[in-house]
Amino acid sequence: MKECKLIDLPKIVDHRGNLSFVESHSHIPFKIARSYWIYDVPDGGIRGGHSYRTLEEFVIALSGSFEVIVNNGDRKQEYRLNRPHYGLYIPSGIWRHIENFSTNAVCLILASDIYRRKDYVLDLDDFKNSIKYK
Ligand code: TYD
């Protein structure tokens, strides 16, 4: 079964303000092809609710906090992300959604591929069936 993983990023503490960074392969196990971010989420807003056939991603709370709920077909887990110096690695084949965004939360997602709608699995039953035959 594929597993998600919390990954700590470098944190350069400085009296002028702290700095963190992420590099492909050094910190996350894929080459970044795309970055996107979710923000201005209204109270109760939920994003995601799908899995990817091949795409891997890394999710960081750049500001504020939110919960990433992941399901690998075997187990469901919740991760609360609330600091910008770590993130959640999500391999392909994981059903995931993001909820409980705080006010002003900014969710940065680094992805291993450009946007391809065909890579999305949007139906939970299709996801469960695809897991069975892996
Ligand atoms: P979607 O991935 O469905 O958002 P979420 O999973 O958070 O609910 O994307 C919402 C819309 O944005 C959809 O019309 C496709 C578009 N989109 C892009 O054009 N490029 C991107 O990189 C992403 C992530 C979405």
Short mmCIF file of N, CA, C and O and ligand atoms in Angstrom, two decimals:
data_model
loop_
_atom_site.label_atom_id
_atom_site.label_comp_id
_atom_site.label_asym_id
_atom_site.label_seq_id
_atom_site.Cartn_x
_atom_site.Cartn_y
_atom_site.Cartn_z
N MET A 1 0.84 -1.21 0.00
CA MET A 1 0.00 0.00 0.00
C MET A 1 0.87 1.26 0.00
O MET A 1 1.85 1.33 0.72
N LYS A 2 0.46 2.21 -0.82
CA LYS A 2 1.21 3.46 -0.86
C LYS A 2 0.94 4.27 0.41
O LYS A 2 -0.16 4.21 0.95
N GLU A 3 1.92 5.03 0.83
CA GLU A 3 1.79 5.79 2.07
C GLU A 3 2.15 7.26 1.85
O GLU A 3 3.09 7.55 1.11
N CYS A 4 1.43 8.13 2.55
CA CYS A 4 1.78 9.54 2.56
C CYS A 4 2.86 9.74 3.63
O CYS A 4 3.01 8.91 4.52
N LYS A 5 3.56 10.86 3.53
CA LYS A 5 4.65 11.06 4.48
C LYS A 5 4.83 12.55 4.78
O LYS A 5 4.89 13.36 3.84
N LEU A 6 4.93 12.89 6.07
CA LEU A 6 5.25 14.27 6.43
C LEU A 6 6.75 14.47 6.24
O LEU A 6 7.54 13.61 6.66
N ILE A 7 7.13 15.54 5.59
CA ILE A 7 8.55 15.80 5.34
C ILE A 7 8.92 17.18 5.89
O ILE A 7 8.28 18.18 5.54
N ASP A 8 9.95 17.21 6.75
CA ASP A 8 10.46 18.47 7.28
C ASP A 8 11.34 19.13 6.23
O ASP A 8 12.15 18.46 5.59
N LEU A 9 11.20 20.42 6.10
CA LEU A 9 12.02 21.18 5.14
C LEU A 9 13.07 21.97 5.92
O LEU A 9 12.90 22.21 7.13
N PRO A 10 14.12 22.40 5.25
CA PRO A 10 15.09 23.24 5.93
C PRO A 10 14.40 24.51 6.45
O PRO A 10 13.47 25.01 5.82
N LYS A 11 14.87 24.98 7.60
CA LYS A 11 14.34 26.23 8.16
C LYS A 11 15.56 27.06 8.56
O LYS A 11 16.29 26.69 9.48
N ILE A 12 15.79 28.13 7.84
CA ILE A 12 16.93 29.00 8.13
C ILE A 12 16.40 30.12 9.02
O ILE A 12 15.71 31.03 8.55
N VAL A 13 16.72 30.00 10.32
CA VAL A 13 16.21 30.97 11.30
C VAL A 13 17.07 32.23 11.20
O VAL A 13 18.29 32.16 11.16
N ASP A 14 16.40 33.36 11.14
CA ASP A 14 17.11 34.63 10.94
C ASP A 14 16.30 35.73 11.61
O ASP A 14 15.07 35.73 11.51
N HIS A 15 16.99 36.66 12.27
CA HIS A 15 16.24 37.72 12.94
C HIS A 15 15.48 38.60 11.94
O HIS A 15 14.55 39.31 12.30
N ARG A 16 15.86 38.53 10.67
CA ARG A 16 15.14 39.31 9.64
C ARG A 16 13.88 38.60 9.17
O ARG A 16 13.12 39.11 8.36
N GLY A 17 13.73 37.34 9.65
CA GLY A 17 12.59 36.53 9.19
C GLY A 17 13.12 35.19 8.74
O GLY A 17 14.22 35.12 8.16
N ASN A 18 12.39 34.13 9.00
CA ASN A 18 12.85 32.78 8.67
C ASN A 18 12.64 32.47 7.18
O ASN A 18 11.81 33.11 6.52
N LEU A 19 13.37 31.45 6.72
CA LEU A 19 13.30 31.09 5.31
C LEU A 19 13.31 29.56 5.18
O LEU A 19 14.09 28.88 5.86
N SER A 20 12.43 29.05 4.37
CA SER A 20 12.43 27.61 4.07
C SER A 20 12.44 27.43 2.57
O SER A 20 12.09 28.35 1.82
N PHE A 21 12.83 26.25 2.13
CA PHE A 21 12.85 25.98 0.68
C PHE A 21 12.68 24.49 0.44
O PHE A 21 12.79 23.68 1.36
N VAL A 22 12.37 24.17 -0.80
CA VAL A 22 12.21 22.76 -1.16
C VAL A 22 12.83 22.55 -2.54
O VAL A 22 12.66 23.38 -3.44
N GLU A 23 13.60 21.47 -2.67
CA GLU A 23 14.24 21.14 -3.94
C GLU A 23 13.80 19.75 -4.37
O GLU A 23 13.74 18.83 -3.54
N SER A 24 13.56 19.62 -5.67
CA SER A 24 13.21 18.31 -6.23
C SER A 24 14.32 17.32 -5.88
O SER A 24 15.50 17.66 -5.98
N HIS A 25 13.90 16.13 -5.53
CA HIS A 25 14.79 15.00 -5.21
C HIS A 25 15.57 15.15 -3.90
O HIS A 25 15.76 14.16 -3.21
N SER A 26 16.00 16.38 -3.52
CA SER A 26 16.70 16.49 -2.22
C SER A 26 15.71 16.33 -1.08
O SER A 26 15.99 15.66 -0.10
N HIS A 27 14.54 16.97 -1.22
CA HIS A 27 13.57 16.94 -0.11
C HIS A 27 12.32 16.17 -0.46
O HIS A 27 11.70 15.59 0.42
N ILE A 28 11.93 16.22 -1.71
CA ILE A 28 10.74 15.48 -2.14
C ILE A 28 11.14 14.55 -3.29
O ILE A 28 12.03 14.88 -4.07
N PRO A 29 10.49 13.38 -3.36
CA PRO A 29 10.98 12.34 -4.28
C PRO A 29 10.49 12.46 -5.72
O PRO A 29 10.28 11.45 -6.39
N PHE A 30 10.27 13.68 -6.21
CA PHE A 30 9.86 13.84 -7.61
C PHE A 30 10.33 15.20 -8.12
O PHE A 30 10.68 16.08 -7.32
N LYS A 31 10.32 15.34 -9.43
CA LYS A 31 10.70 16.61 -10.05
C LYS A 31 9.44 17.48 -10.16
O LYS A 31 8.41 17.01 -10.66
N ILE A 32 9.54 18.70 -9.69
CA ILE A 32 8.37 19.60 -9.70
C ILE A 32 8.11 20.09 -11.13
O ILE A 32 9.00 20.65 -11.77
N ALA A 33 6.89 19.85 -11.60
CA ALA A 33 6.52 20.31 -12.94
C ALA A 33 5.52 21.47 -12.87
O ALA A 33 5.35 22.19 -13.85
N ARG A 34 4.88 21.62 -11.72
CA ARG A 34 3.81 22.63 -11.61
C ARG A 34 3.61 22.97 -10.14
O ARG A 34 3.76 22.12 -9.27
N SER A 35 3.28 24.24 -9.89
CA SER A 35 2.91 24.67 -8.54
C SER A 35 1.56 25.37 -8.66
O SER A 35 1.33 26.11 -9.61
N TYR A 36 0.69 25.11 -7.72
CA TYR A 36 -0.56 25.89 -7.65
C TYR A 36 -0.92 26.09 -6.20
O TYR A 36 -0.37 25.42 -5.32
N TRP A 37 -1.79 27.03 -5.94
CA TRP A 37 -2.13 27.33 -4.56
C TRP A 37 -3.60 27.64 -4.43
O TRP A 37 -4.25 28.13 -5.35
N ILE A 38 -4.10 27.30 -3.26
CA ILE A 38 -5.53 27.47 -2.94
C ILE A 38 -5.61 28.50 -1.82
O ILE A 38 -4.88 28.41 -0.83
N TYR A 39 -6.47 29.48 -1.97
CA TYR A 39 -6.55 30.59 -1.01
C TYR A 39 -7.95 31.18 -1.07
O TYR A 39 -8.77 30.77 -1.91
N ASP A 40 -8.24 32.09 -0.16
CA ASP A 40 -9.58 32.71 -0.08
C ASP A 40 -10.67 31.64 0.03
O ASP A 40 -11.74 31.77 -0.59
N VAL A 41 -10.39 30.60 0.79
CA VAL A 41 -11.39 29.53 0.94
C VAL A 41 -12.46 29.99 1.94
O VAL A 41 -12.11 30.39 3.06
N PRO A 42 -13.71 29.95 1.57
CA PRO A 42 -14.76 30.39 2.51
C PRO A 42 -14.92 29.37 3.64
O PRO A 42 -14.51 28.21 3.50
N ASP A 43 -15.54 29.79 4.72
CA ASP A 43 -15.81 28.90 5.86
C ASP A 43 -16.47 27.62 5.37
O ASP A 43 -17.44 27.67 4.62
N GLY A 44 -15.95 26.49 5.80
CA GLY A 44 -16.56 25.21 5.43
C GLY A 44 -16.16 24.72 4.05
O GLY A 44 -16.62 23.66 3.61
N GLY A 45 -15.29 25.45 3.37
CA GLY A 45 -14.88 25.07 2.01
C GLY A 45 -14.08 23.77 1.99
O GLY A 45 -13.28 23.53 2.90
N ILE A 46 -14.32 22.96 0.99
CA ILE A 46 -13.59 21.69 0.83
C ILE A 46 -13.02 21.66 -0.58
O ILE A 46 -13.75 21.93 -1.55
N ARG A 47 -11.73 21.36 -0.72
CA ARG A 47 -11.11 21.25 -2.04
C ARG A 47 -10.65 19.81 -2.26
O ARG A 47 -10.40 19.09 -1.30
N GLY A 48 -10.50 19.47 -3.52
CA GLY A 48 -10.04 18.12 -3.84
C GLY A 48 -11.22 17.17 -3.88
O GLY A 48 -12.27 17.51 -4.41
N GLY A 49 -11.00 15.97 -3.34
CA GLY A 49 -12.05 14.95 -3.44
C GLY A 49 -11.85 14.15 -4.71
O GLY A 49 -12.74 14.02 -5.54
N HIS A 50 -10.62 13.66 -4.88
CA HIS A 50 -10.27 12.84 -6.05
C HIS A 50 -8.91 12.21 -5.79
O HIS A 50 -8.27 12.50 -4.77
N SER A 51 -8.47 11.36 -6.70
CA SER A 51 -7.10 10.87 -6.63
C SER A 51 -6.47 11.07 -8.01
O SER A 51 -7.16 11.47 -8.96
N TYR A 52 -5.19 10.80 -8.10
CA TYR A 52 -4.48 10.90 -9.39
C TYR A 52 -3.95 9.53 -9.75
O TYR A 52 -3.50 8.77 -8.89
N ARG A 53 -3.99 9.22 -11.05
CA ARG A 53 -3.46 7.93 -11.51
C ARG A 53 -1.94 7.90 -11.39
O ARG A 53 -1.38 6.91 -10.92
N THR A 54 -1.27 8.99 -11.80
CA THR A 54 0.21 8.96 -11.80
C THR A 54 0.84 10.13 -11.05
O THR A 54 2.00 10.05 -10.68
N LEU A 55 0.09 11.20 -10.85
CA LEU A 55 0.68 12.42 -10.27
C LEU A 55 1.03 12.25 -8.80
O LEU A 55 0.26 11.69 -8.03
N GLU A 56 2.20 12.79 -8.43
CA GLU A 56 2.59 12.86 -7.02
C GLU A 56 2.56 14.32 -6.61
O GLU A 56 2.77 15.20 -7.46
N GLU A 57 2.36 14.58 -5.33
CA GLU A 57 2.30 15.97 -4.91
C GLU A 57 2.85 16.17 -3.51
O GLU A 57 2.97 15.22 -2.74
N PHE A 58 3.14 17.45 -3.23
CA PHE A 58 3.64 17.83 -1.91
C PHE A 58 2.85 19.06 -1.50
O PHE A 58 2.80 20.04 -2.24
N VAL A 59 2.23 19.00 -0.33
CA VAL A 59 1.30 20.04 0.12
C VAL A 59 1.90 20.78 1.31
O VAL A 59 2.33 20.15 2.28
N ILE A 60 1.93 22.10 1.23
CA ILE A 60 2.50 22.92 2.31
C ILE A 60 1.47 23.99 2.72
O ILE A 60 0.84 24.60 1.85
N ALA A 61 1.34 24.20 4.03
CA ALA A 61 0.52 25.32 4.52
C ALA A 61 1.44 26.54 4.57
O ALA A 61 2.17 26.73 5.55
N LEU A 62 1.43 27.35 3.53
CA LEU A 62 2.30 28.53 3.52
C LEU A 62 1.84 29.53 4.56
O LEU A 62 2.65 30.25 5.14
N SER A 63 0.54 29.56 4.80
CA SER A 63 -0.03 30.46 5.79
C SER A 63 -1.27 29.79 6.37
O SER A 63 -1.94 29.03 5.67
N GLY A 64 -1.55 30.04 7.64
CA GLY A 64 -2.75 29.46 8.26
C GLY A 64 -2.64 27.96 8.38
O GLY A 64 -1.54 27.39 8.44
N SER A 65 -3.78 27.30 8.39
CA SER A 65 -3.80 25.84 8.60
C SER A 65 -5.00 25.22 7.89
O SER A 65 -5.96 25.90 7.52
N PHE A 66 -4.90 23.90 7.70
CA PHE A 66 -5.99 23.12 7.12
C PHE A 66 -5.70 21.65 7.36
O PHE A 66 -4.60 21.30 7.84
N GLU A 67 -6.67 20.80 7.05
CA GLU A 67 -6.47 19.36 7.21
C GLU A 67 -6.49 18.68 5.84
O GLU A 67 -7.36 18.98 5.02
N VAL A 68 -5.54 17.78 5.65
CA VAL A 68 -5.53 16.96 4.43
C VAL A 68 -5.97 15.56 4.86
O VAL A 68 -5.35 14.94 5.73
N ILE A 69 -7.06 15.09 4.26
CA ILE A 69 -7.57 13.76 4.58
C ILE A 69 -7.20 12.84 3.43
O ILE A 69 -7.57 13.12 2.28
N VAL A 70 -6.46 11.80 3.74
CA VAL A 70 -5.99 10.89 2.69
C VAL A 70 -6.47 9.47 2.95
O VAL A 70 -6.66 9.06 4.10
N ASN A 71 -6.67 8.74 1.87
CA ASN A 71 -7.15 7.37 1.96
C ASN A 71 -6.41 6.55 0.90
O ASN A 71 -6.48 6.86 -0.28
N ASN A 72 -5.66 5.54 1.34
CA ASN A 72 -4.91 4.73 0.37
C ASN A 72 -5.68 3.47 -0.03
O ASN A 72 -5.13 2.56 -0.63
N GLY A 73 -6.96 3.43 0.32
CA GLY A 73 -7.80 2.28 -0.02
C GLY A 73 -7.84 1.27 1.11
O GLY A 73 -8.72 0.41 1.18
N ASP A 74 -6.89 1.42 2.03
CA ASP A 74 -6.77 0.50 3.15
C ASP A 74 -7.05 1.25 4.44
O ASP A 74 -7.69 0.75 5.36
N ARG A 75 -6.59 2.51 4.48
CA ARG A 75 -6.62 3.29 5.70
C ARG A 75 -6.83 4.76 5.37
O ARG A 75 -6.30 5.26 4.38
N LYS A 76 -7.60 5.42 6.25
CA LYS A 76 -7.83 6.86 6.11
C LYS A 76 -7.01 7.56 7.18
O LYS A 76 -6.97 7.09 8.32
N GLN A 77 -6.35 8.66 6.82
CA GLN A 77 -5.57 9.41 7.81
C GLN A 77 -5.78 10.90 7.63
O GLN A 77 -6.05 11.36 6.51
N GLU A 78 -5.64 11.63 8.73
CA GLU A 78 -5.82 13.09 8.68
C GLU A 78 -4.52 13.75 9.09
O GLU A 78 -3.91 13.36 10.08
N TYR A 79 -4.12 14.74 8.34
CA TYR A 79 -2.91 15.49 8.67
C TYR A 79 -3.29 16.96 8.78
O TYR A 79 -3.85 17.51 7.84
N ARG A 80 -3.00 17.56 9.92
CA ARG A 80 -3.21 19.00 10.06
C ARG A 80 -1.90 19.70 9.71
O ARG A 80 -0.87 19.44 10.35
N LEU A 81 -1.93 20.52 8.70
CA LEU A 81 -0.73 21.27 8.31
C LEU A 81 -0.90 22.71 8.79
O LEU A 81 -1.93 23.33 8.52
N ASN A 82 0.09 23.22 9.51
CA ASN A 82 -0.07 24.56 10.09
C ASN A 82 1.21 25.38 10.15
O ASN A 82 1.21 26.45 10.74
N ARG A 83 2.30 24.88 9.55
CA ARG A 83 3.55 25.66 9.51
C ARG A 83 4.19 25.50 8.13
O ARG A 83 4.10 24.43 7.53
N PRO A 84 4.89 26.55 7.67
CA PRO A 84 5.42 26.48 6.30
C PRO A 84 6.77 25.77 6.16
O PRO A 84 7.35 25.79 5.08
N HIS A 85 7.27 25.14 7.25
CA HIS A 85 8.58 24.47 7.14
C HIS A 85 8.45 22.94 7.10
O HIS A 85 9.41 22.23 7.37
N TYR A 86 7.27 22.47 6.77
CA TYR A 86 7.12 21.03 6.51
C TYR A 86 5.90 20.85 5.60
O TYR A 86 5.13 21.78 5.38
N GLY A 87 5.76 19.66 5.06
CA GLY A 87 4.63 19.42 4.17
C GLY A 87 4.30 17.95 4.10
O GLY A 87 4.98 17.11 4.72
N LEU A 88 3.25 17.66 3.36
CA LEU A 88 2.79 16.27 3.23
C LEU A 88 3.04 15.79 1.81
O LEU A 88 2.54 16.39 0.84
N TYR A 89 3.81 14.71 1.70
CA TYR A 89 4.02 14.07 0.40
C TYR A 89 2.87 13.08 0.16
O TYR A 89 2.56 12.25 1.03
N ILE A 90 2.24 13.19 -0.99
CA ILE A 90 1.13 12.29 -1.35
C ILE A 90 1.49 11.59 -2.66
O ILE A 90 1.58 12.24 -3.71
N PRO A 91 1.73 10.28 -2.62
CA PRO A 91 2.03 9.57 -3.87
C PRO A 91 0.78 9.46 -4.74
O PRO A 91 -0.32 9.82 -4.31
N SER A 92 0.93 8.95 -5.95
CA SER A 92 -0.23 8.73 -6.80
C SER A 92 -1.11 7.64 -6.16
O SER A 92 -0.65 6.89 -5.28
N GLY A 93 -2.35 7.57 -6.60
CA GLY A 93 -3.23 6.49 -6.13
C GLY A 93 -3.75 6.66 -4.72
O GLY A 93 -4.04 5.67 -4.04
N ILE A 94 -3.82 7.90 -4.26
CA ILE A 94 -4.35 8.20 -2.93
C ILE A 94 -5.57 9.10 -3.10
O ILE A 94 -5.49 10.13 -3.77
N TRP A 95 -6.67 8.73 -2.50
CA TRP A 95 -7.86 9.61 -2.53
C TRP A 95 -7.63 10.70 -1.49
O TRP A 95 -7.30 10.40 -0.34
N ARG A 96 -7.79 11.97 -1.87
CA ARG A 96 -7.53 13.01 -0.87
C ARG A 96 -8.45 14.22 -1.04
O ARG A 96 -8.89 14.57 -2.14
N HIS A 97 -8.75 14.85 0.10
CA HIS A 97 -9.41 16.15 0.05
C HIS A 97 -8.85 17.03 1.16
O HIS A 97 -8.16 16.53 2.07
N ILE A 98 -9.12 18.32 1.07
CA ILE A 98 -8.57 19.28 2.03
C ILE A 98 -9.73 20.08 2.62
O ILE A 98 -10.60 20.54 1.88
N GLU A 99 -9.74 20.20 3.95
CA GLU A 99 -10.88 20.87 4.60
C GLU A 99 -10.42 21.62 5.84
O GLU A 99 -9.23 21.60 6.18
N ASN A 100 -11.38 22.24 6.52
CA ASN A 100 -11.10 23.01 7.75
C ASN A 100 -10.00 24.05 7.56
O ASN A 100 -9.07 24.14 8.36
N PHE A 101 -10.12 24.81 6.50
CA PHE A 101 -9.16 25.89 6.24
C PHE A 101 -9.37 27.00 7.27
O PHE A 101 -10.52 27.42 7.52
N SER A 102 -8.28 27.50 7.83
CA SER A 102 -8.39 28.66 8.72
C SER A 102 -8.54 29.92 7.86
O SER A 102 -8.28 29.89 6.64
N THR A 103 -8.89 31.01 8.51
CA THR A 103 -8.96 32.30 7.79
C THR A 103 -7.58 32.60 7.21
O THR A 103 -6.57 32.39 7.88
N ASN A 104 -7.53 33.06 6.00
CA ASN A 104 -6.26 33.44 5.34
C ASN A 104 -5.31 32.27 5.08
O ASN A 104 -4.12 32.49 4.87
N ALA A 105 -5.81 31.05 5.11
CA ALA A 105 -4.94 29.91 4.81
C ALA A 105 -4.51 29.97 3.35
O ALA A 105 -5.30 30.32 2.46
N VAL A 106 -3.25 29.63 3.12
CA VAL A 106 -2.74 29.48 1.75
C VAL A 106 -2.13 28.10 1.64
O VAL A 106 -1.19 27.76 2.37
N CYS A 107 -2.68 27.29 0.75
CA CYS A 107 -2.24 25.91 0.56
C CYS A 107 -1.46 25.82 -0.74
O CYS A 107 -2.03 25.99 -1.82
N LEU A 108 -0.15 25.59 -0.62
CA LEU A 108 0.70 25.46 -1.82
C LEU A 108 0.82 23.98 -2.16
O LEU A 108 1.11 23.15 -1.29
N ILE A 109 0.62 23.67 -3.44
CA ILE A 109 0.76 22.28 -3.89
C ILE A 109 1.80 22.22 -5.00
O ILE A 109 1.69 22.92 -6.01
N LEU A 110 2.83 21.42 -4.77
CA LEU A 110 3.85 21.17 -5.78
C LEU A 110 3.52 19.83 -6.42
O LEU A 110 3.30 18.85 -5.70
N ALA A 111 3.48 19.80 -7.74
CA ALA A 111 3.01 18.60 -8.42
C ALA A 111 4.06 18.09 -9.40
O ALA A 111 4.86 18.86 -9.93
N SER A 112 4.03 16.78 -9.63
CA SER A 112 5.04 16.14 -10.49
C SER A 112 4.71 16.23 -11.97
O SER A 112 5.47 15.75 -12.80
N ASP A 113 3.56 16.81 -12.30
CA ASP A 113 3.18 16.89 -13.71
C ASP A 113 2.37 18.16 -13.96
O ASP A 113 1.83 18.75 -13.01
N ILE A 114 2.27 18.55 -15.21
CA ILE A 114 1.39 19.66 -15.57
C ILE A 114 -0.05 19.21 -15.38
O ILE A 114 -0.31 18.04 -15.10
N TYR A 115 -0.99 20.12 -15.52
CA TYR A 115 -2.40 19.80 -15.31
C TYR A 115 -2.92 18.91 -16.42
O TYR A 115 -2.89 19.30 -17.60
N ARG A 116 -3.37 17.71 -16.06
CA ARG A 116 -3.95 16.78 -17.03
C ARG A 116 -5.20 16.18 -16.41
O ARG A 116 -5.11 15.36 -15.50
N ARG A 117 -6.34 16.60 -16.94
CA ARG A 117 -7.61 16.14 -16.35
C ARG A 117 -7.74 14.62 -16.43
O ARG A 117 -8.34 14.00 -15.56
N LYS A 118 -7.13 14.03 -17.48
CA LYS A 118 -7.24 12.57 -17.66
C LYS A 118 -6.57 11.81 -16.52
O LYS A 118 -6.84 10.61 -16.34
N ASP A 119 -5.69 12.46 -15.80
CA ASP A 119 -4.98 11.78 -14.70
C ASP A 119 -5.85 11.71 -13.43
O ASP A 119 -5.51 11.00 -12.49
N TYR A 120 -6.96 12.47 -13.41
CA TYR A 120 -7.82 12.50 -12.23
C TYR A 120 -8.72 11.25 -12.17
O TYR A 120 -9.26 10.82 -13.18
N VAL A 121 -8.87 10.69 -10.98
CA VAL A 121 -9.95 9.72 -10.72
C VAL A 121 -10.95 10.46 -9.86
O VAL A 121 -10.65 10.84 -8.72
N LEU A 122 -12.14 10.71 -10.40
CA LEU A 122 -13.09 11.60 -9.73
C LEU A 122 -14.19 10.84 -9.00
O LEU A 122 -14.94 11.43 -8.22
N ASP A 123 -14.28 9.55 -9.28
CA ASP A 123 -15.36 8.76 -8.68
C ASP A 123 -14.76 7.83 -7.62
O ASP A 123 -13.83 7.07 -7.90
N LEU A 124 -15.33 7.91 -6.41
CA LEU A 124 -14.77 7.13 -5.29
C LEU A 124 -14.85 5.63 -5.56
O LEU A 124 -13.93 4.88 -5.21
N ASP A 125 -15.92 5.18 -6.19
CA ASP A 125 -16.04 3.74 -6.50
C ASP A 125 -14.98 3.30 -7.51
O ASP A 125 -14.40 2.22 -7.39
N ASP A 126 -14.72 4.16 -8.51
CA ASP A 126 -13.66 3.85 -9.48
C ASP A 126 -12.31 3.73 -8.76
O ASP A 126 -11.51 2.86 -9.06
N PHE A 127 -12.10 4.64 -7.82
CA PHE A 127 -10.85 4.61 -7.04
C PHE A 127 -10.74 3.29 -6.28
O PHE A 127 -9.72 2.61 -6.35
N LYS A 128 -11.83 2.93 -5.57
CA LYS A 128 -11.80 1.68 -4.78
C LYS A 128 -11.55 0.47 -5.67
O LYS A 128 -10.80 -0.43 -5.32
N ASN A 129 -12.16 0.45 -6.86
CA ASN A 129 -11.96 -0.66 -7.78
C ASN A 129 -10.52 -0.69 -8.28
O ASN A 129 -9.93 -1.77 -8.40
N SER A 130 -9.96 0.49 -8.57
CA SER A 130 -8.60 0.52 -9.10
C SER A 130 -7.61 0.00 -8.06
O SER A 130 -6.62 -0.64 -8.39
N ILE A 131 -7.89 0.25 -6.79
CA ILE A 131 -7.00 -0.20 -5.70
C ILE A 131 -7.02 -1.72 -5.59
O ILE A 131 -5.99 -2.37 -5.42
N LYS A 132 -8.23 -2.30 -5.76
CA LYS A 132 -8.40 -3.76 -5.60
C LYS A 132 -7.46 -4.55 -6.49
O LYS A 132 -7.02 -5.62 -6.15
N TYR A 133 -7.22 -4.02 -7.71
CA TYR A 133 -6.47 -4.81 -8.69
C TYR A 133 -4.98 -4.44 -8.72
O TYR A 133 -4.26 -4.82 -9.62
N LYS A 134 -4.53 -3.69 -7.71
CA LYS A 134 -3.10 -3.31 -7.69
C LYS A 134 -2.27 -4.37 -6.99
O LYS A 134 -2.74 -5.06 -6.15
P1 TYD B 1 -9.53 21.01 -9.41
O1 TYD B 1 -8.25 20.25 -9.56
O2 TYD B 1 -10.80 20.29 -9.75
O3 TYD B 1 -9.61 21.62 -7.94
P2 TYD B 1 -9.81 20.89 -6.53
O4 TYD B 1 -9.23 19.53 -6.70
O5 TYD B 1 -9.08 21.72 -5.56
O6 TYD B 1 -11.25 20.87 -6.24
O7 TYD B 1 -9.41 22.32 -10.28
C1 TYD B 1 -10.40 23.33 -10.28
C2 TYD B 1 -10.37 24.04 -11.61
O8 TYD B 1 -9.09 24.65 -11.84
C3 TYD B 1 -10.63 23.13 -12.79
O9 TYD B 1 -11.46 23.84 -13.69
C4 TYD B 1 -9.29 22.94 -13.44
C5 TYD B 1 -8.52 24.17 -13.06
N1 TYD B 1 -7.09 23.91 -12.84
C6 TYD B 1 -6.17 24.27 -13.82
O10 TYD B 1 -6.53 24.78 -14.89
N2 TYD B 1 -4.85 24.04 -13.59
C7 TYD B 1 -4.40 23.48 -12.44
O11 TYD B 1 -3.16 23.30 -12.25
C8 TYD B 1 -5.36 23.08 -11.44
C9 TYD B 1 -4.94 22.42 -10.16
C10 TYD B 1 -6.69 23.33 -11.70
#
